[in-house]
């Protein structure tokens, strides 16, 4: 079984389109095979992951050659780039920018070249590492997550079944090409399944409206901006599926998408270490504030602080654990993948807190470290409070955290982007809709919330 099963072939139609070029499958394969020849003998290769066809070619070349690829964000600062290149042990950088490996001694191998090759290397073993993706570094220095070819293939096949994703689709997105969402799902998914890929460079409402796709990927920030451009949003009515991930989709944005596009978005859940494990289905129900059911081959459960299983009753909040073929090989340590301690029987602790309903539907509360607030003996999920705040017509964005309190241990504290509304009014608004212990005791009005490249709010930067 080839990881890029649908890539080899004689299809001369455009397979990949981006602002910097259009390639047929034949052209992509020939170009990538030529680059792959330059990777022979390399232990691991970095890729300067700009948003365009050159990155797609470079990553494909690594997969053809059986050489693990480390995508490096093009806007990485000097310290971040030095950490990724040094920690990964990359022996070269694939890039058309000679300064891409600045601050290191790595040779820079150009991606663009005249030559093409018809010699496709034999398929590497399924258990070989395919990618090393670095985490966002919110709990320390970014860690290199080693993903095998088998794990990626298993995840993409499960998603294809859940989303009824076929070669007849045209996938559109403008996400970065150095994370699971934009690279694994948004590029390797299209190449494995055989669907056409249109990368818009940037995920603007206008670019999405003009692309004419059947399947769209976006993070909540993208979908919020799409809804703020109603004319563009209505152009997506002809799409088959709108998929949201990488962060919780606020319920008001979910509702706006339904009103403007005529369809409810599909939400899904995953992380770099597990790939995508839970999703709504293309032919099934979509519930605002929920991420769906485990994919084929994935098992999940919630446990209490001592590791004991909690009931799937839709109200018990616990730490989410998963099992399945999509799990990573481990974190990169001295050139090898080192798997962190697992729970009993191979369950992986995601670090997220969730509830699972009697029907198996999952609702992600958030990160255990930032989104589970223990206040006065109660356990409060930050996401539920955020959703309530977002129902207020003046509120555009909200982030809720637990902050130290001398009596309660932690208090519910909200940071809100809103139009001219007194904080006490927002506290009262939530108190009318949720239990008293869930209302924010303090509301800070801010101009904006700090976010990373994928649109996730960086709550660690909000705490006093």
Short mmCIF file of C-alpha atoms in Angstrom, two decimals:
data_model
loop_
_atom_site.label_atom_id
_atom_site.label_comp_id
_atom_site.label_asym_id
_atom_site.label_seq_id
_atom_site.Cartn_x
_atom_site.Cartn_y
_atom_site.Cartn_z
CA UNK A 1 0.00 0.00 0.00
CA UNK A 2 1.45 3.35 -1.05
CA UNK A 3 1.04 6.31 1.29
CA UNK A 4 0.40 8.50 -1.76
CA UNK A 5 -1.70 5.80 -3.34
CA UNK A 6 -3.48 8.00 -5.85
CA UNK A 7 -0.44 10.01 -6.93
CA UNK A 8 1.15 7.77 -9.61
CA UNK A 9 -0.79 7.94 -12.84
CA UNK A 10 -1.18 9.58 -16.22
CA UNK A 11 -3.80 12.17 -15.25
CA UNK A 12 -2.77 15.40 -16.97
CA UNK A 13 -5.51 17.50 -15.40
CA UNK A 14 -4.52 20.05 -12.79
CA UNK A 15 -4.05 18.17 -9.50
CA UNK A 16 -2.55 20.96 -7.40
CA UNK A 17 -3.19 24.66 -7.82
CA UNK A 18 -1.72 27.46 -5.73
CA UNK A 19 -0.95 31.14 -6.30
CA UNK A 20 2.58 30.24 -7.42
CA UNK A 21 1.69 27.50 -9.91
CA UNK A 22 -0.49 24.68 -11.19
CA UNK A 23 0.67 21.07 -11.53
CA UNK A 24 -0.84 17.94 -13.01
CA UNK A 25 -0.24 14.65 -11.21
CA UNK A 26 2.29 13.72 -13.86
CA UNK A 27 4.18 16.99 -13.38
CA UNK A 28 4.09 16.73 -9.59
CA UNK A 29 5.40 13.17 -9.62
CA UNK A 30 8.22 13.94 -12.07
CA UNK A 31 9.33 17.04 -10.16
CA UNK A 32 9.13 15.33 -6.77
CA UNK A 33 11.02 12.27 -8.04
CA UNK A 34 13.84 14.53 -9.24
CA UNK A 35 14.10 16.17 -5.81
CA UNK A 36 13.88 12.75 -4.13
CA UNK A 37 17.05 11.70 -5.94
CA UNK A 38 18.91 14.48 -4.11
CA UNK A 39 17.71 13.13 -0.77
CA UNK A 40 19.30 9.70 -1.19
CA UNK A 41 21.17 8.80 1.98
CA UNK A 42 19.80 11.71 4.03
CA UNK A 43 18.60 10.78 7.51
CA UNK A 44 16.12 13.65 7.84
CA UNK A 45 15.35 16.71 5.71
CA UNK A 46 13.93 20.10 6.67
CA UNK A 47 11.55 21.92 4.33
CA UNK A 48 11.10 25.70 4.28
CA UNK A 49 7.31 25.36 4.34
CA UNK A 50 6.01 28.32 2.37
CA UNK A 51 2.38 28.21 1.25
CA UNK A 52 2.75 27.01 -2.34
CA UNK A 53 3.56 24.25 -4.79
CA UNK A 54 7.27 24.15 -3.92
CA UNK A 55 6.49 22.94 -0.40
CA UNK A 56 4.05 20.34 -1.76
CA UNK A 57 6.75 19.09 -4.14
CA UNK A 58 9.40 19.00 -1.39
CA UNK A 59 7.23 17.05 1.06
CA UNK A 60 6.19 14.64 -1.69
CA UNK A 61 9.85 14.15 -2.54
CA UNK A 62 10.65 13.20 1.04
CA UNK A 63 7.82 10.68 1.07
CA UNK A 64 8.97 9.16 -2.21
CA UNK A 65 12.55 8.90 -0.94
CA UNK A 66 11.55 7.49 2.44
CA UNK A 67 13.28 10.40 4.19
CA UNK A 68 11.46 11.97 7.16
CA UNK A 69 10.49 15.58 6.52
CA UNK A 70 10.54 18.41 9.07
CA UNK A 71 8.43 21.38 7.88
CA UNK A 72 9.81 24.69 9.20
CA UNK A 73 7.43 27.67 9.39
CA UNK A 74 8.61 30.35 6.96
CA UNK A 75 7.99 33.04 9.58
CA UNK A 76 9.80 31.18 12.36
CA UNK A 77 11.99 33.45 14.44
CA UNK A 78 15.69 32.82 14.74
CA UNK A 79 15.41 30.95 18.06
CA UNK A 80 12.50 28.78 16.90
CA UNK A 81 14.20 27.89 13.62
CA UNK A 82 17.47 27.08 15.39
CA UNK A 83 15.65 24.84 17.88
CA UNK A 84 13.74 22.91 15.19
CA UNK A 85 16.79 22.41 12.97
CA UNK A 86 19.08 21.48 15.84
CA UNK A 87 16.65 19.28 17.75
CA UNK A 88 15.50 17.37 14.65
CA UNK A 89 19.01 16.61 13.42
CA UNK A 90 18.08 17.71 9.89
CA UNK A 91 21.03 17.32 7.52
CA UNK A 92 19.76 19.66 4.78
CA UNK A 93 17.11 22.25 4.04
CA UNK A 94 14.92 22.05 0.94
CA UNK A 95 14.16 25.58 -0.19
CA UNK A 96 14.46 28.02 -3.06
CA UNK A 97 15.53 30.65 -0.53
CA UNK A 98 19.26 30.47 0.13
CA UNK A 99 18.74 32.17 3.50
CA UNK A 100 16.18 29.61 4.69
CA UNK A 101 18.70 27.85 6.96
CA UNK A 102 20.16 31.09 8.30
CA UNK A 103 21.86 30.60 11.65
CA UNK A 104 22.81 26.98 10.88
CA UNK A 105 25.43 25.20 8.78
CA UNK A 106 22.87 23.19 6.82
CA UNK A 107 23.24 23.05 3.05
CA UNK A 108 20.23 24.46 1.20
CA UNK A 109 19.05 22.22 -1.65
CA UNK A 110 16.87 24.01 -4.23
CA UNK A 111 13.39 22.68 -4.92
CA UNK A 112 12.90 24.39 -8.27
CA UNK A 113 15.00 22.86 -11.05
CA UNK A 114 14.72 22.17 -14.76
CA UNK A 115 15.12 18.43 -14.59
CA UNK A 116 12.34 15.92 -14.03
CA UNK A 117 12.59 12.22 -13.32
CA UNK A 118 10.57 9.18 -14.29
CA UNK A 119 12.26 6.99 -11.70
CA UNK A 120 9.97 6.60 -8.70
CA UNK A 121 11.74 4.93 -5.76
CA UNK A 122 10.28 1.74 -4.28
CA UNK A 123 7.66 2.28 -1.59
CA UNK A 124 9.32 2.49 1.86
CA UNK A 125 8.12 0.30 4.71
CA UNK A 126 4.84 1.41 6.30
CA UNK A 127 6.41 1.77 9.73
CA UNK A 128 9.00 4.26 8.47
CA UNK A 129 8.73 7.82 9.81
CA UNK A 130 7.14 10.17 7.28
CA UNK A 131 6.98 13.51 9.09
CA UNK A 132 8.36 15.17 12.18
CA UNK A 133 5.95 17.96 13.13
CA UNK A 134 6.84 20.34 15.93
CA UNK A 135 4.27 21.25 18.56
CA UNK A 136 3.38 24.86 19.29
CA UNK A 137 5.54 24.92 22.42
CA UNK A 138 2.84 26.15 24.81
CA UNK A 139 4.15 23.96 27.65
CA UNK A 140 7.88 24.29 26.94
CA UNK A 141 10.22 24.09 23.95
CA UNK A 142 8.47 22.70 20.83
CA UNK A 143 8.69 18.91 20.63
CA UNK A 144 9.19 16.90 17.46
CA UNK A 145 6.27 14.53 16.90
CA UNK A 146 7.26 11.52 14.79
CA UNK A 147 4.44 10.31 12.52
CA UNK A 148 4.75 7.06 10.59
CA UNK A 149 3.54 6.44 7.08
CA UNK A 150 1.10 3.84 8.43
CA UNK A 151 -0.45 6.24 10.96
CA UNK A 152 -0.98 8.93 8.33
CA UNK A 153 -2.47 6.46 5.83
CA UNK A 154 -4.81 5.01 8.48
CA UNK A 155 -6.03 8.47 9.46
CA UNK A 156 -6.61 9.68 5.91
CA UNK A 157 -8.51 6.54 5.00
CA UNK A 158 -10.71 6.88 8.08
CA UNK A 159 -11.42 10.53 7.25
CA UNK A 160 -12.21 9.65 3.64
CA UNK A 161 -14.85 7.23 4.92
CA UNK A 162 -16.27 9.69 7.47
CA UNK A 163 -16.44 12.59 5.03
CA UNK A 164 -17.24 10.55 1.90
CA UNK A 165 -14.14 12.18 0.43
CA UNK A 166 -13.39 10.92 -3.09
CA UNK A 167 -11.36 11.70 -6.19
CA UNK A 168 -14.35 13.63 -7.49
CA UNK A 169 -13.89 16.33 -4.83
CA UNK A 170 -12.01 19.60 -5.12
CA UNK A 171 -10.46 20.48 -1.77
CA UNK A 172 -9.93 24.17 -1.01
CA UNK A 173 -7.97 25.66 1.87
CA UNK A 174 -5.42 28.34 2.63
CA UNK A 175 -3.91 26.92 5.82
CA UNK A 176 -0.20 26.77 6.72
CA UNK A 177 1.70 23.79 5.37
CA UNK A 178 3.56 22.88 8.54
CA UNK A 179 0.75 21.52 10.75
CA UNK A 180 -1.52 18.48 10.64
CA UNK A 181 -4.52 20.46 9.37
CA UNK A 182 -2.95 22.16 6.38
CA UNK A 183 -0.25 19.62 5.48
CA UNK A 184 -1.40 16.13 6.47
CA UNK A 185 -5.12 16.58 5.83
CA UNK A 186 -4.94 19.44 3.36
CA UNK A 187 -2.15 18.14 1.12
CA UNK A 188 -1.43 14.47 1.78
CA UNK A 189 -5.15 13.76 2.07
CA UNK A 190 -5.80 15.13 -1.41
CA UNK A 191 -2.81 13.27 -2.87
CA UNK A 192 -3.78 9.95 -1.27
CA UNK A 193 -7.45 10.17 -2.15
CA UNK A 194 -6.87 11.67 -5.59
CA UNK A 195 -8.98 14.79 -5.21
CA UNK A 196 -7.94 18.09 -6.75
CA UNK A 197 -6.29 20.56 -4.34
CA UNK A 198 -6.63 24.33 -4.52
CA UNK A 199 -4.46 26.17 -2.02
CA UNK A 200 -5.51 29.80 -1.85
CA UNK A 201 -2.27 31.10 -0.34
CA UNK A 202 -4.24 32.90 2.35
CA UNK A 203 -7.62 31.74 3.69
CA UNK A 204 -9.56 34.89 2.85
CA UNK A 205 -13.33 34.85 2.32
CA UNK A 206 -12.87 36.19 -1.21
CA UNK A 207 -10.36 33.47 -2.13
CA UNK A 208 -12.59 30.73 -0.75
CA UNK A 209 -15.61 32.12 -2.61
CA UNK A 210 -13.73 32.21 -5.92
CA UNK A 211 -12.24 28.71 -5.68
CA UNK A 212 -15.32 26.70 -6.60
CA UNK A 213 -14.56 23.74 -4.35
CA UNK A 214 -16.71 20.93 -3.05
CA UNK A 215 -14.78 20.46 0.21
CA UNK A 216 -13.38 23.32 2.31
CA UNK A 217 -11.07 23.25 5.35
CA UNK A 218 -10.82 26.11 7.80
CA UNK A 219 -10.06 26.99 11.41
CA UNK A 220 -12.66 28.91 13.46
CA UNK A 221 -10.99 32.24 12.71
CA UNK A 222 -11.35 31.56 8.98
CA UNK A 223 -15.02 30.65 9.32
CA UNK A 224 -15.70 33.69 11.49
CA UNK A 225 -14.21 35.91 8.79
CA UNK A 226 -16.20 34.11 6.10
CA UNK A 227 -19.39 34.83 8.03
CA UNK A 228 -18.37 38.49 8.30
CA UNK A 229 -18.41 38.62 4.48
CA UNK A 230 -21.95 37.41 3.71
CA UNK A 231 -21.64 37.69 -0.07
CA UNK A 232 -18.56 35.47 -0.03
CA UNK A 233 -20.16 33.05 2.40
CA UNK A 234 -23.18 32.58 0.14
CA UNK A 235 -20.85 31.51 -2.67
CA UNK A 236 -20.08 28.39 -0.61
CA UNK A 237 -23.66 27.12 -0.87
CA UNK A 238 -22.62 24.84 -3.72
CA UNK A 239 -19.95 23.14 -1.61
CA UNK A 240 -20.53 19.61 -0.35
CA UNK A 241 -18.77 19.91 3.00
CA UNK A 242 -17.33 22.66 5.21
CA UNK A 243 -14.89 21.27 7.79
CA UNK A 244 -13.70 23.12 10.89
CA UNK A 245 -10.90 22.11 13.22
CA UNK A 246 -7.73 23.00 15.16
CA UNK A 247 -9.79 24.86 17.78
CA UNK A 248 -13.40 24.81 19.01
CA UNK A 249 -15.87 26.45 16.63
CA UNK A 250 -17.98 29.00 18.57
CA UNK A 251 -21.68 28.18 18.46
CA UNK A 252 -22.62 31.59 16.97
CA UNK A 253 -20.22 30.99 14.06
CA UNK A 254 -21.71 27.51 13.56
CA UNK A 255 -25.18 29.06 13.41
CA UNK A 256 -24.06 31.84 11.04
CA UNK A 257 -22.57 29.28 8.64
CA UNK A 258 -25.85 27.39 8.60
CA UNK A 259 -27.77 30.57 7.84
CA UNK A 260 -25.39 31.84 5.13
CA UNK A 261 -24.31 28.62 3.39
CA UNK A 262 -27.31 26.41 3.98
CA UNK A 263 -25.31 23.69 5.68
CA UNK A 264 -23.94 22.92 9.12
CA UNK A 265 -20.16 22.58 9.27
CA UNK A 266 -18.48 19.29 10.13
CA UNK A 267 -16.31 19.59 13.23
CA UNK A 268 -13.53 17.21 14.09
CA UNK A 269 -11.00 16.74 16.89
CA UNK A 270 -7.38 15.69 16.97
CA UNK A 271 -3.88 16.71 17.91
CA UNK A 272 -0.43 16.40 16.40
CA UNK A 273 0.33 13.29 18.45
CA UNK A 274 -2.87 11.43 17.53
CA UNK A 275 -3.87 12.95 14.19
CA UNK A 276 -7.66 13.23 13.80
CA UNK A 277 -9.55 10.82 16.03
CA UNK A 278 -13.13 12.13 16.33
CA UNK A 279 -15.41 13.72 13.74
CA UNK A 280 -18.96 14.33 12.66
CA UNK A 281 -19.96 12.44 9.53
CA UNK A 282 -20.81 13.78 6.09
CA UNK A 283 -24.06 11.80 6.03
CA UNK A 284 -24.91 12.27 9.70
CA UNK A 285 -25.89 14.81 12.29
CA UNK A 286 -23.81 17.92 13.07
CA UNK A 287 -24.17 19.41 16.54
CA UNK A 288 -22.96 22.86 17.49
CA UNK A 289 -20.35 22.67 20.23
CA UNK A 290 -19.64 18.97 19.61
CA UNK A 291 -16.99 17.21 17.52
CA UNK A 292 -18.71 13.94 16.72
CA UNK A 293 -17.88 10.25 17.06
CA UNK A 294 -14.59 8.30 17.01
CA UNK A 295 -13.32 7.45 13.54
CA UNK A 296 -13.15 3.85 12.36
CA UNK A 297 -10.36 2.08 14.26
CA UNK A 298 -10.25 4.64 17.08
CA UNK A 299 -11.41 4.08 20.66
CA UNK A 300 -11.89 6.80 23.26
CA UNK A 301 -12.80 7.25 26.91
CA UNK A 302 -12.81 9.86 29.66
CA UNK A 303 -11.18 9.21 33.03
CA UNK A 304 -11.02 10.97 36.37
CA UNK A 305 -7.89 12.40 37.97
CA UNK A 306 -6.89 8.97 39.28
CA UNK A 307 -7.34 7.29 35.90
CA UNK A 308 -10.66 5.63 36.67
CA UNK A 309 -13.16 5.49 33.76
CA UNK A 310 -16.05 7.96 33.92
CA UNK A 311 -19.55 7.24 32.59
CA UNK A 312 -20.51 8.28 29.08
CA UNK A 313 -23.45 10.30 30.34
CA UNK A 314 -22.82 13.61 28.56
CA UNK A 315 -22.18 15.49 31.80
CA UNK A 316 -19.17 13.87 33.47
CA UNK A 317 -16.09 15.92 32.59
CA UNK A 318 -12.88 13.92 32.45
CA UNK A 319 -9.53 13.65 30.77
CA UNK A 320 -9.81 12.27 27.24
CA UNK A 321 -7.78 9.22 26.27
CA UNK A 322 -7.61 7.55 22.85
CA UNK A 323 -6.28 4.38 21.23
CA UNK A 324 -5.82 3.39 17.61
CA UNK A 325 -3.61 3.13 14.55
CA UNK A 326 -3.27 6.92 14.14
CA UNK A 327 -1.05 7.45 17.20
CA UNK A 328 2.43 8.89 16.76
CA UNK A 329 5.62 6.89 17.24
CA UNK A 330 6.89 9.25 19.94
CA UNK A 331 8.80 12.47 20.46
CA UNK A 332 12.13 12.79 18.72
CA UNK A 333 15.02 12.22 21.13
CA UNK A 334 18.60 11.93 19.90
CA UNK A 335 17.48 10.76 16.47
CA UNK A 336 14.94 8.23 17.75
CA UNK A 337 11.23 8.31 18.57
CA UNK A 338 10.62 7.99 22.29
CA UNK A 339 7.02 7.30 23.27
CA UNK A 340 5.89 9.01 26.48
CA UNK A 341 4.29 6.90 29.21
CA UNK A 342 0.88 5.56 28.20
CA UNK A 343 -2.02 4.70 30.42
CA UNK A 344 -2.92 1.05 30.93
CA UNK A 345 -3.51 -1.03 27.80
CA UNK A 346 -1.97 1.59 25.51
CA UNK A 347 -4.41 4.46 26.07
CA UNK A 348 -2.87 7.82 25.14
CA UNK A 349 -3.66 10.73 27.50
CA UNK A 350 -4.44 13.67 25.22
CA UNK A 351 -4.26 16.33 27.91
CA UNK A 352 -7.73 17.51 26.86
CA UNK A 353 -10.88 17.32 28.94
CA UNK A 354 -14.17 16.25 27.42
CA UNK A 355 -17.57 14.72 27.93
CA UNK A 356 -18.91 11.72 25.99
CA UNK A 357 -22.65 11.28 25.63
CA UNK A 358 -24.61 8.02 25.81
CA UNK A 359 -24.72 8.06 22.01
CA UNK A 360 -20.94 8.44 21.78
CA UNK A 361 -20.90 12.10 20.80
CA UNK A 362 -17.90 14.04 22.14
CA UNK A 363 -17.77 17.58 23.45
CA UNK A 364 -14.28 18.95 24.03
CA UNK A 365 -14.07 21.19 27.08
CA UNK A 366 -10.46 22.21 26.40
CA UNK A 367 -6.97 21.62 27.70
CA UNK A 368 -6.73 20.17 31.18
CA UNK A 369 -4.01 22.69 32.00
CA UNK A 370 -5.97 25.78 30.97
CA UNK A 371 -9.63 24.98 30.30
CA UNK A 372 -10.66 22.89 33.29
CA UNK A 373 -11.32 25.32 36.13
CA UNK A 374 -11.70 23.94 39.65
CA UNK A 375 -13.61 26.54 41.60
CA UNK A 376 -15.19 26.09 45.03
CA UNK A 377 -15.31 22.32 44.61
CA UNK A 378 -16.90 22.51 41.15
CA UNK A 379 -15.32 21.59 37.82
CA UNK A 380 -16.13 24.19 35.16
CA UNK A 381 -15.29 23.87 31.47
CA UNK A 382 -14.01 27.15 30.03
CA UNK A 383 -15.63 26.42 26.66
CA UNK A 384 -19.14 26.36 28.08
CA UNK A 385 -18.66 29.81 29.63
CA UNK A 386 -17.10 31.13 26.41
CA UNK A 387 -20.08 29.89 24.40
CA UNK A 388 -22.47 31.67 26.78
CA UNK A 389 -20.54 34.94 26.49
CA UNK A 390 -20.57 34.70 22.71
CA UNK A 391 -24.36 34.67 22.74
CA UNK A 392 -24.30 38.31 23.83
CA UNK A 393 -24.79 40.51 20.76
CA UNK A 394 -21.94 42.85 21.73
CA UNK A 395 -19.34 40.10 22.19
CA UNK A 396 -17.07 39.21 19.27
CA UNK A 397 -14.51 37.00 21.01
CA UNK A 398 -14.13 35.46 24.46
CA UNK A 399 -11.52 33.46 26.33
CA UNK A 400 -12.06 32.09 29.83
CA UNK A 401 -9.37 30.93 32.26
CA UNK A 402 -9.06 30.07 35.92
CA UNK A 403 -7.15 32.55 38.06
CA UNK A 404 -6.06 32.28 41.66
CA UNK A 405 -8.66 33.03 44.34
CA UNK A 406 -8.00 32.91 48.12
CA UNK A 407 -11.31 31.23 48.95
CA UNK A 408 -12.38 29.34 45.83
CA UNK A 409 -8.95 28.11 44.78
CA UNK A 410 -9.64 29.33 41.26
CA UNK A 411 -12.15 31.83 39.96
CA UNK A 412 -13.69 32.00 36.49
CA UNK A 413 -12.07 34.95 34.69
CA UNK A 414 -13.04 36.11 31.20
CA UNK A 415 -11.19 38.16 28.59
CA UNK A 416 -13.65 39.58 26.11
CA UNK A 417 -13.52 41.55 22.87
CA UNK A 418 -16.81 43.46 22.83
CA UNK A 419 -18.53 46.66 21.79
CA UNK A 420 -19.27 49.06 24.65
CA UNK A 421 -20.74 46.75 27.24
CA UNK A 422 -20.08 47.00 31.00
CA UNK A 423 -18.32 43.92 32.45
CA UNK A 424 -21.03 43.54 35.10
CA UNK A 425 -23.62 43.20 32.35
CA UNK A 426 -21.69 40.28 30.86
CA UNK A 427 -21.40 38.59 34.25
CA UNK A 428 -25.16 38.91 34.73
CA UNK A 429 -25.78 37.68 31.17
CA UNK A 430 -23.90 34.43 31.85
CA UNK A 431 -25.48 34.01 35.28
CA UNK A 432 -28.92 34.00 33.62
CA UNK A 433 -27.88 31.12 31.34
CA UNK A 434 -25.55 28.93 33.40
CA UNK A 435 -25.27 27.75 36.98
CA UNK A 436 -24.14 30.43 39.42
CA UNK A 437 -20.73 28.85 40.00
CA UNK A 438 -19.99 29.04 36.23
CA UNK A 439 -20.42 32.80 35.88
CA UNK A 440 -17.24 34.86 35.47
CA UNK A 441 -16.33 36.71 38.64
CA UNK A 442 -14.10 39.06 36.65
CA UNK A 443 -14.40 40.22 33.04
CA UNK A 444 -11.53 42.03 31.33
CA UNK A 445 -12.37 43.95 28.15
CA UNK A 446 -9.49 43.69 25.66
CA UNK A 447 -8.85 44.88 22.11
CA UNK A 448 -7.88 41.42 20.85
CA UNK A 449 -7.01 37.91 22.02
CA UNK A 450 -3.51 36.52 21.44
CA UNK A 451 -3.56 33.76 18.83
CA UNK A 452 -1.05 31.48 17.15
CA UNK A 453 -0.75 30.78 13.42
CA UNK A 454 -3.64 28.29 13.50
CA UNK A 455 -5.99 30.72 15.20
CA UNK A 456 -5.84 29.10 18.64
CA UNK A 457 -6.07 31.49 21.55
CA UNK A 458 -2.86 31.43 23.59
CA UNK A 459 -4.37 31.49 27.04
CA UNK A 460 -1.01 31.38 28.79
CA UNK A 461 -0.52 34.95 27.61
CA UNK A 462 -3.77 36.06 29.25
CA UNK A 463 -3.02 35.06 32.81
CA UNK A 464 -1.87 37.90 35.10
#
